[in-house]
PDB file of C-alpha atoms in Angstrom:
ATOM      1  CA  MET A   1       6.016 -20.977 -12.311  1.00 89.00           C
ATOM      2  CA  ILE A   2       7.162 -19.492  -9.004  1.00 97.00           C
ATOM      3  CA  PRO A   3       4.130 -18.419  -6.947  1.00 98.00           C
ATOM      4  CA  LEU A   4       3.639 -14.841  -5.781  1.00 98.00           C
ATOM      5  CA  VAL A   5       1.999 -14.510  -2.366  1.00 98.00           C
ATOM      6  CA  ALA A   6       0.772 -10.968  -1.794  1.00 98.00           C
ATOM      7  CA  VAL A   7       0.345 -10.265   1.909  1.00 98.00           C
ATOM      8  CA  ALA A   8      -2.177  -7.632   2.939  1.00 97.00           C
ATOM      9  CA  HIS A   9      -2.550  -6.250   6.438  1.00 94.00           C
ATOM     10  CA  GLY A  10      -6.136  -7.427   6.920  1.00 94.00           C
ATOM     11  CA  SER A  11      -9.161  -5.512   8.170  1.00 94.00           C
ATOM     12  CA  ARG A  12     -12.511  -6.024   9.856  1.00 93.00           C
ATOM     13  CA  ASP A  13     -13.971  -4.017   6.981  1.00 96.00           C
ATOM     14  CA  PRO A  14     -14.728  -6.398   4.076  1.00 96.00           C
ATOM     15  CA  ARG A  15     -14.125  -3.616   1.540  1.00 97.00           C
ATOM     16  CA  SER A  16     -10.417  -3.813   2.279  1.00 97.00           C
ATOM     17  CA  ALA A  17     -10.059  -7.492   1.375  1.00 97.00           C
ATOM     18  CA  ARG A  18     -12.238  -7.006  -1.704  1.00 97.00           C
ATOM     19  CA  ALA A  19     -10.070  -4.121  -2.874  1.00 98.00           C
ATOM     20  CA  MET A  20      -6.866  -6.127  -2.540  1.00 98.00           C
ATOM     21  CA  ALA A  21      -8.443  -9.150  -4.232  1.00 98.00           C
ATOM     22  CA  ALA A  22      -9.423  -6.899  -7.142  1.00 98.00           C
ATOM     23  CA  VAL A  23      -5.839  -5.630  -7.461  1.00 98.00           C
ATOM     24  CA  LEU A  24      -4.562  -9.194  -7.688  1.00 98.00           C
ATOM     25  CA  ALA A  25      -7.288 -10.211 -10.139  1.00 98.00           C
ATOM     26  CA  ALA A  26      -6.121  -7.425 -12.457  1.00 97.00           C
ATOM     27  CA  LEU A  27      -2.514  -8.590 -12.027  1.00 97.00           C
ATOM     28  CA  ARG A  28      -3.500 -12.127 -13.042  1.00 97.00           C
ATOM     29  CA  GLU A  29      -5.217 -10.757 -16.151  1.00 97.00           C
ATOM     30  CA  ARG A  30      -2.000  -8.974 -17.172  1.00 96.00           C
ATOM     31  CA  HIS A  31       0.074 -12.098 -16.461  1.00 96.00           C
ATOM     32  CA  PRO A  32      -2.134 -15.128 -17.208  1.00 95.00           C
ATOM     33  CA  GLY A  33       0.633 -17.596 -16.406  1.00 92.00           C
ATOM     34  CA  ARG A  34       1.366 -16.115 -12.997  1.00 95.00           C
ATOM     35  CA  ASP A  35       0.399 -17.996  -9.829  1.00 98.00           C
ATOM     36  CA  VAL A  36      -0.835 -15.136  -7.627  1.00 98.00           C
ATOM     37  CA  ARG A  37      -2.273 -15.731  -4.165  1.00 98.00           C
ATOM     38  CA  LEU A  38      -3.566 -13.430  -1.432  1.00 98.00           C
ATOM     39  CA  ALA A  39      -2.805 -13.836   2.271  1.00 98.00           C
ATOM     40  CA  PHE A  40      -3.365 -11.676   5.333  1.00 98.00           C
ATOM     41  CA  LEU A  41      -1.324 -10.781   8.385  1.00 96.00           C
ATOM     42  CA  ASP A  42      -4.367 -10.477  10.619  1.00 93.00           C
ATOM     43  CA  LEU A  43      -8.151 -10.299  10.831  1.00 92.00           C
ATOM     44  CA  ASN A  44      -8.814 -12.101   7.522  1.00 94.00           C
ATOM     45  CA  THR A  45      -8.136 -15.509   6.025  1.00 95.00           C
ATOM     46  CA  PRO A  46      -6.214 -17.191   4.590  1.00 98.00           C
ATOM     47  CA  SER A  47      -3.251 -16.454   6.821  1.00 98.00           C
ATOM     48  CA  VAL A  48       0.318 -16.204   5.575  1.00 98.00           C
ATOM     49  CA  GLY A  49       1.118 -19.588   7.078  1.00 97.00           C
ATOM     50  CA  GLN A  50      -1.856 -21.257   5.441  1.00 98.00           C
ATOM     51  CA  VAL A  51      -0.960 -19.981   1.985  1.00 98.00           C
ATOM     52  CA  VAL A  52       2.733 -20.866   2.274  1.00 98.00           C
ATOM     53  CA  ASP A  53       1.767 -24.324   3.553  1.00 98.00           C
ATOM     54  CA  ALA A  54      -0.429 -24.800   0.488  1.00 98.00           C
ATOM     55  CA  VAL A  55       2.394 -23.712  -1.810  1.00 98.00           C
ATOM     56  CA  ALA A  56       4.717 -26.258  -0.201  1.00 98.00           C
ATOM     57  CA  ALA A  57       2.084 -29.016  -0.311  1.00 98.00           C
ATOM     58  CA  GLU A  58       1.781 -28.515  -4.070  1.00 98.00           C
ATOM     59  CA  GLY A  59       5.474 -29.253  -4.493  1.00 97.00           C
ATOM     60  CA  HIS A  60       6.831 -25.773  -5.234  1.00 98.00           C
ATOM     61  CA  ARG A  61      10.438 -25.166  -4.271  1.00 97.00           C
ATOM     62  CA  ARG A  62      10.424 -21.366  -4.264  1.00 98.00           C
ATOM     63  CA  VAL A  63       7.883 -18.670  -3.422  1.00 98.00           C
ATOM     64  CA  VAL A  64       8.038 -14.876  -3.371  1.00 98.00           C
ATOM     65  CA  VAL A  65       6.122 -13.064  -0.640  1.00 98.00           C
ATOM     66  CA  VAL A  66       5.299  -9.439  -1.452  1.00 98.00           C
ATOM     67  CA  PRO A  67       4.152  -7.300   1.496  1.00 97.00           C
ATOM     68  CA  LEU A  68       1.280  -5.048   0.456  1.00 97.00           C
ATOM     69  CA  LEU A  69       2.543  -2.353   2.787  1.00 95.00           C
ATOM     70  CA  LEU A  70       3.370   1.286   2.149  1.00 95.00           C
ATOM     71  CA  GLY A  71       5.973   1.540   4.889  1.00 87.00           C
ATOM     72  CA  SER A  72       8.781  -0.575   6.282  1.00 79.00           C
ATOM     73  CA  ALA A  73       7.620  -0.575   9.897  1.00 75.00           C
ATOM     74  CA  PHE A  74       6.753  -3.315  12.407  1.00 78.00           C
ATOM     75  CA  HIS A  75       4.727  -5.516  10.074  1.00 78.00           C
ATOM     76  CA  ALA A  76       7.436  -5.597   7.413  1.00 82.00           C
ATOM     77  CA  ARG A  77      10.438  -5.743   9.739  1.00 83.00           C
ATOM     78  CA  VAL A  78       9.197  -8.000  12.540  1.00 86.00           C
ATOM     79  CA  ASP A  79       5.755  -9.520  12.077  1.00 92.00           C
ATOM     80  CA  LEU A  80       6.026 -10.899   8.545  1.00 96.00           C
ATOM     81  CA  PRO A  81       9.657 -12.107   8.866  1.00 95.00           C
ATOM     82  CA  ALA A  82       8.659 -14.055  12.000  1.00 96.00           C
ATOM     83  CA  LEU A  83       5.786 -15.726  10.160  1.00 97.00           C
ATOM     84  CA  LEU A  84       8.043 -16.607   7.249  1.00 97.00           C
ATOM     85  CA  ALA A  85      10.716 -17.982   9.579  1.00 97.00           C
ATOM     86  CA  GLU A  86       8.086 -20.325  11.029  1.00 97.00           C
ATOM     87  CA  ALA A  87       7.096 -21.364   7.509  1.00 98.00           C
ATOM     88  CA  ARG A  88      10.720 -22.056   6.580  1.00 97.00           C
ATOM     89  CA  ALA A  89      11.089 -24.235   9.665  1.00 98.00           C
ATOM     90  CA  ARG A  90       8.039 -26.259   8.618  1.00 98.00           C
ATOM     91  CA  HIS A  91       9.170 -26.496   4.997  1.00 98.00           C
ATOM     92  CA  PRO A  92      12.976 -26.605   4.848  1.00 97.00           C
ATOM     93  CA  LEU A  93      12.946 -27.494   1.139  1.00 97.00           C
ATOM     94  CA  LEU A  94      10.936 -24.379   0.231  1.00 98.00           C
ATOM     95  CA  ASP A  95      12.907 -21.214  -0.568  1.00 98.00           C
ATOM     96  CA  VAL A  96      10.760 -18.402   0.872  1.00 98.00           C
ATOM     97  CA  ILE A  97      11.797 -14.975  -0.425  1.00 98.00           C
ATOM     98  CA  GLN A  98      10.444 -11.810   1.189  1.00 97.00           C
ATOM     99  CA  ALA A  99      10.255  -8.971  -1.314  1.00 97.00           C
ATOM    100  CA  ASP A 100      10.468  -5.284  -0.489  1.00 96.00           C
ATOM    101  CA  VAL A 101       7.371  -3.399   0.598  1.00 96.00           C
ATOM    102  CA  LEU A 102       5.523  -1.358  -2.002  1.00 97.00           C
ATOM    103  CA  GLY A 103       6.791   1.767  -0.249  1.00 95.00           C
ATOM    104  CA  ALA A 104       6.699   5.318  -1.524  1.00 96.00           C
ATOM    105  CA  ASP A 105       7.144   4.267  -5.143  1.00 97.00           C
ATOM    106  CA  ASP A 106       6.906   7.110  -7.656  1.00 98.00           C
ATOM    107  CA  ARG A 107       3.986   5.351  -9.367  1.00 98.00           C
ATOM    108  CA  LEU A 108       2.015   5.267  -6.141  1.00 98.00           C
ATOM    109  CA  VAL A 109       2.716   8.927  -5.485  1.00 98.00           C
ATOM    110  CA  ALA A 110       1.499   9.648  -9.024  1.00 98.00           C
ATOM    111  CA  ALA A 111      -1.610   7.534  -8.352  1.00 98.00           C
ATOM    112  CA  ALA A 112      -2.375   9.623  -5.264  1.00 98.00           C
ATOM    113  CA  ARG A 113      -1.918  12.790  -7.325  1.00 98.00           C
ATOM    114  CA  GLU A 114      -4.294  11.456  -9.981  1.00 98.00           C
ATOM    115  CA  ALA A 115      -6.866  10.574  -7.330  1.00 98.00           C
ATOM    116  CA  ILE A 116      -6.727  14.144  -6.044  1.00 98.00           C
ATOM    117  CA  ALA A 117      -7.251  15.529  -9.551  1.00 98.00           C
ATOM    118  CA  ALA A 118     -10.168  13.109  -9.985  1.00 98.00           C
ATOM    119  CA  THR A 119     -12.029  14.912  -7.194  1.00 98.00           C
ATOM    120  CA  GLY A 120     -12.439  17.761  -9.654  1.00 98.00           C
ATOM    121  CA  VAL A 121      -9.595  20.097  -8.714  1.00 98.00           C
ATOM    122  CA  SER A 122      -7.329  21.408 -11.442  1.00 98.00           C
ATOM    123  CA  ARG A 123      -3.613  20.655 -11.375  1.00 98.00           C
ATOM    124  CA  THR A 124      -3.069  24.326 -12.203  1.00 98.00           C
ATOM    125  CA  ASP A 125      -5.179  25.684  -9.327  1.00 98.00           C
ATOM    126  CA  PRO A 126      -2.917  27.484  -6.801  1.00 98.00           C
ATOM    127  CA  THR A 127      -5.715  27.701  -4.228  1.00 98.00           C
ATOM    128  CA  VAL A 128      -5.556  23.945  -3.547  1.00 98.00           C
ATOM    129  CA  GLY A 129      -4.284  22.645  -0.226  1.00 98.00           C
ATOM    130  CA  VAL A 130      -3.759  18.889   0.127  1.00 98.00           C
ATOM    131  CA  ALA A 131      -3.790  16.940   3.395  1.00 98.00           C
ATOM    132  CA  LEU A 132      -2.158  13.547   2.831  1.00 98.00           C
ATOM    133  CA  CYS A 133      -3.492  11.104   5.411  1.00 98.00           C
ATOM    134  CA  ALA A 134      -1.605   7.959   6.452  1.00 96.00           C
ATOM    135  CA  VAL A 135      -2.394   5.456   9.184  1.00 93.00           C
ATOM    136  CA  GLY A 136       0.345   6.684  11.512  1.00 88.00           C
ATOM    137  CA  SER A 137       2.950   4.857  13.573  1.00 85.00           C
ATOM    138  CA  PRO A 138       4.391   5.111  17.102  1.00 84.00           C
ATOM    139  CA  ARG A 139       7.794   5.284  15.383  1.00 84.00           C
ATOM    140  CA  HIS A 140       8.945   8.787  14.522  1.00 87.00           C
ATOM    141  CA  ASP A 141      11.067   7.644  11.568  1.00 87.00           C
ATOM    142  CA  ALA A 142       8.100   5.885   9.961  1.00 86.00           C
ATOM    143  CA  ASN A 143       5.996   9.047  10.216  1.00 89.00           C
ATOM    144  CA  ALA A 144       8.879  11.160   8.939  1.00 93.00           C
ATOM    145  CA  ALA A 145       9.121   8.915   5.884  1.00 92.00           C
ATOM    146  CA  THR A 146       5.438   9.532   5.195  1.00 93.00           C
ATOM    147  CA  ASP A 147       5.899  13.258   5.695  1.00 95.00           C
ATOM    148  CA  ALA A 148       8.529  13.255   2.940  1.00 97.00           C
ATOM    149  CA  ILE A 149       5.921  12.042   0.438  1.00 97.00           C
ATOM    150  CA  THR A 150       3.768  15.182   0.597  1.00 97.00           C
ATOM    151  CA  PRO A 151       6.191  17.530  -1.246  1.00 97.00           C
ATOM    152  CA  ARG A 152       6.557  14.867  -3.957  1.00 98.00           C
ATOM    153  CA  LEU A 153       2.782  14.771  -4.300  1.00 98.00           C
ATOM    154  CA  LEU A 154       2.664  18.472  -5.177  1.00 98.00           C
ATOM    155  CA  ARG A 155       5.332  18.279  -7.895  1.00 97.00           C
ATOM    156  CA  GLY A 156       4.133  19.084 -11.378  1.00 97.00           C
ATOM    157  CA  THR A 157       1.092  20.946 -10.072  1.00 98.00           C
ATOM    158  CA  SER A 158       0.317  24.470  -8.973  1.00 98.00           C
ATOM    159  CA  TRP A 159      -1.109  23.263  -5.659  1.00 98.00           C
ATOM    160  CA  ALA A 160       0.476  25.623  -3.194  1.00 95.00           C
ATOM    161  CA  TRP A 161       0.117  23.858   0.110  1.00 98.00           C
ATOM    162  CA  GLY A 162       0.492  20.355   1.477  1.00 98.00           C
ATOM    163  CA  ARG A 163       0.356  18.841   4.950  1.00 98.00           C
ATOM    164  CA  THR A 164       0.827  15.284   6.155  1.00 97.00           C
ATOM    165  CA  CYS A 165      -1.587  13.965   8.755  1.00 97.00           C
ATOM    166  CA  PHE A 166      -2.364  10.699  10.469  1.00 96.00           C
ATOM    167  CA  ALA A 167      -5.526   8.757  11.147  1.00 95.00           C
ATOM    168  CA  THR A 168      -4.156   7.311  14.372  1.00 92.00           C
ATOM    169  CA  ALA A 169      -1.079   7.036  16.622  1.00 79.00           C
ATOM    170  CA  ALA A 170       0.534  10.323  15.598  1.00 83.00           C
ATOM    171  CA  ALA A 171      -0.005  14.045  15.117  1.00 90.00           C
ATOM    172  CA  PRO A 172      -1.127  16.123  13.368  1.00 96.00           C
ATOM    173  CA  THR A 173      -4.672  14.892  13.035  1.00 97.00           C
ATOM    174  CA  VAL A 174      -6.707  15.282   9.860  1.00 98.00           C
ATOM    175  CA  VAL A 175      -8.560  18.284  11.281  1.00 98.00           C
ATOM    176  CA  ASP A 176      -5.327  19.923  12.451  1.00 98.00           C
ATOM    177  CA  ALA A 177      -3.781  19.543   8.998  1.00 98.00           C
ATOM    178  CA  LEU A 178      -6.810  20.951   7.204  1.00 98.00           C
ATOM    179  CA  ALA A 179      -6.938  23.865   9.639  1.00 98.00           C
ATOM    180  CA  ALA A 180      -3.265  24.570   8.968  1.00 98.00           C
ATOM    181  CA  LEU A 181      -3.884  24.533   5.216  1.00 98.00           C
ATOM    182  CA  ARG A 182      -6.773  26.962   5.574  1.00 98.00           C
ATOM    183  CA  ALA A 183      -4.699  29.240   7.824  1.00 98.00           C
ATOM    184  CA  ALA A 184      -1.895  29.198   5.246  1.00 98.00           C
ATOM    185  CA  GLY A 185      -4.286  30.473   2.573  1.00 98.00           C
ATOM    186  CA  ALA A 186      -5.713  27.406   0.855  1.00 98.00           C
ATOM    187  CA  THR A 187      -9.330  27.939  -0.150  1.00 98.00           C
ATOM    188  CA  THR A 188      -9.812  24.547  -1.860  1.00 98.00           C
ATOM    189  CA  LEU A 189      -9.198  21.658   0.518  1.00 98.00           C
ATOM    190  CA  VAL A 190      -8.570  18.039  -0.469  1.00 98.00           C
ATOM    191  CA  LEU A 191      -8.012  15.079   1.834  1.00 98.00           C
ATOM    192  CA  ALA A 192      -6.045  12.286   0.142  1.00 98.00           C
ATOM    193  CA  PRO A 193      -5.346   8.851   1.618  1.00 98.00           C
ATOM    194  CA  TRP A 194      -1.861   7.388   1.707  1.00 98.00           C
ATOM    195  CA  MET A 195      -3.614   4.063   2.236  1.00 97.00           C
ATOM    196  CA  LEU A 196      -4.039   1.112  -0.066  1.00 97.00           C
ATOM    197  CA  ALA A 197      -7.650   0.186   0.584  1.00 97.00           C
ATOM    198  CA  PRO A 198     -10.840   1.610   2.043  1.00 96.00           C
ATOM    199  CA  GLY A 199     -11.632   0.758   5.640  1.00 95.00           C
ATOM    200  CA  LEU A 200     -12.742   2.018   9.018  1.00 94.00           C
ATOM    201  CA  LEU A 201      -9.729   4.263   9.615  1.00 95.00           C
ATOM    202  CA  TRP A 202     -10.204   6.064   6.323  1.00 97.00           C
ATOM    203  CA  ASP A 203     -13.937   6.395   6.978  1.00 97.00           C
ATOM    204  CA  ARG A 204     -13.210   8.001  10.350  1.00 97.00           C
ATOM    205  CA  ALA A 205     -10.691  10.365   8.795  1.00 98.00           C
ATOM    206  CA  VAL A 206     -13.210  11.419   6.139  1.00 98.00           C
ATOM    207  CA  ALA A 207     -15.979  11.860   8.732  1.00 98.00           C
ATOM    208  CA  ALA A 208     -13.760  14.025  10.936  1.00 98.00           C
ATOM    209  CA  ALA A 209     -12.650  16.124   7.968  1.00 98.00           C
ATOM    210  CA  ARG A 210     -16.184  16.712   6.715  1.00 98.00           C
ATOM    211  CA  ALA A 211     -17.497  17.528  10.178  1.00 98.00           C
ATOM    212  CA  ALA A 212     -14.928  20.308  10.548  1.00 98.00           C
ATOM    213  CA  PHE A 213     -14.721  21.363   6.884  1.00 98.00           C
ATOM    214  CA  PRO A 214     -17.903  20.371   5.012  1.00 98.00           C
ATOM    215  CA  GLU A 215     -16.482  21.659   1.728  1.00 98.00           C
ATOM    216  CA  VAL A 216     -13.456  19.327   1.746  1.00 98.00           C
ATOM    217  CA  SER A 217     -13.062  16.928  -1.192  1.00 98.00           C
ATOM    218  CA  CYS A 218     -11.887  13.385  -0.432  1.00 98.00           C
ATOM    219  CA  ALA A 219      -9.873  11.260  -2.855  1.00 98.00           C
ATOM    220  CA  THR A 220     -10.045   7.488  -3.316  1.00 98.00           C
ATOM    221  CA  THR A 221      -7.561   5.010  -1.850  1.00 98.00           C
ATOM    222  CA  LEU A 222      -4.631   3.746  -3.893  1.00 98.00           C
ATOM    223  CA  ALA A 223      -6.057   0.310  -4.699  1.00 97.00           C
ATOM    224  CA  ALA A 224      -8.319   1.995  -7.242  1.00 95.00           C
ATOM    225  CA  SER A 225      -5.219   2.602  -9.404  1.00 97.00           C
ATOM    226  CA  ASP A 226      -3.518   0.095 -11.715  1.00 96.00           C
ATOM    227  CA  SER A 227      -0.230   1.347 -10.301  1.00 98.00           C
ATOM    228  CA  VAL A 228      -0.521  -0.903  -7.246  1.00 98.00           C
ATOM    229  CA  GLY A 229      -0.463  -4.034  -9.394  1.00 98.00           C
ATOM    230  CA  LEU A 230       2.475  -2.691 -11.403  1.00 98.00           C
ATOM    231  CA  VAL A 231       4.508  -2.143  -8.244  1.00 98.00           C
ATOM    232  CA  ILE A 232       3.627  -5.600  -6.904  1.00 98.00           C
ATOM    233  CA  ASP A 233       4.831  -7.095 -10.181  1.00 98.00           C
ATOM    234  CA  GLU A 234       8.091  -5.163 -10.002  1.00 98.00           C
ATOM    235  CA  ARG A 235       8.764  -6.248  -6.411  1.00 98.00           C
ATOM    236  CA  TYR A 236       8.195  -9.872  -7.461  1.00 98.00           C
ATOM    237  CA  ARG A 237      10.515  -9.603 -10.454  1.00 97.00           C
ATOM    238  CA  GLN A 238      13.214  -7.760  -8.507  1.00 96.00           C
ATOM    239  CA  SER A 239      13.221 -10.451  -5.834  1.00 96.00           C
ATOM    240  CA  LEU A 240      13.645 -13.242  -8.357  1.00 96.00           C
ATOM    241  CA  VAL A 241      16.408 -11.421 -10.208  1.00 94.00           C
ATOM    242  CA  HIS A 242      18.238 -10.850  -6.910  1.00 90.00           C
ATOM    243  CA  ALA A 243      17.772 -14.540  -6.114  1.00 86.00           C
ATOM    244  CA  GLY A 244      19.354 -15.455  -9.446  1.00 79.00           C
ATOM    245  CA  THR A 245      16.213 -16.931 -10.979  1.00 69.00           C
ATOM    246  CA  ALA A 246      16.325 -17.394 -14.737  1.00 53.00           C
ATOM    247  CA  ALA A 247      14.029 -15.142 -16.766  1.00 52.00           C
ATOM    248  CA  ARG A 248      12.064 -18.136 -18.076  1.00 53.00           C
ATOM    249  CA  HIS A 249      10.683 -18.636 -14.562  1.00 59.00           C
ATOM    250  CA  ILE A 250       9.306 -15.082 -14.366  1.00 64.00           C
ATOM    251  CA  ALA A 251       5.932 -14.696 -16.098  1.00 60.00           C
TER     252      ALA A 251
END
């Protein structure tokens, strides 16, 4: 069986690693024959290099690395490829395949929509204004890609207003977005994370939102949804199909 190495960003907040480990545990339950391992880009162990080294030491000849990232920014385009290039140099007989990021998959957008509804707001309530909060990037195109998710989030509902905001590195801030929603006419405010796992940035965003708008409802992060595991599985399968791997090697 070809191992799947899921690479999370890493966080000083232990809840983040626990959330990603839980996602992978559920994936293993759905695919009992699958070799699924967790690695981190930073701040947590094991590192990407350590996990790939272990895969090679066990005699595997191919591994698929799935970035647990919502955007194709620095970590996906520069950081992770550099780490994998180092691993390939150490293990020339190991075929290391980097899969696509999770990205703005429709299932993840639907999971965010479901998390908003789970705060208690009705999908048919036109008074709802949603602020979708992402981490933020110094790169304008990365933030623009996140901004394009917000209209998709409102589809199929009567929620009248949506704004994208960022926890760091970009504007508008959470408070600015909520203020804009209120000024536009929204009387029911919801802050929703475009983030995989809980952590310090999301906590700060929630604290800032509640300090300015005590009535705001806050949704859960995406890792609480089964959709994350489904998208990981699809990225793994897509990578192996593109690599010409026979179906019998895909659990």
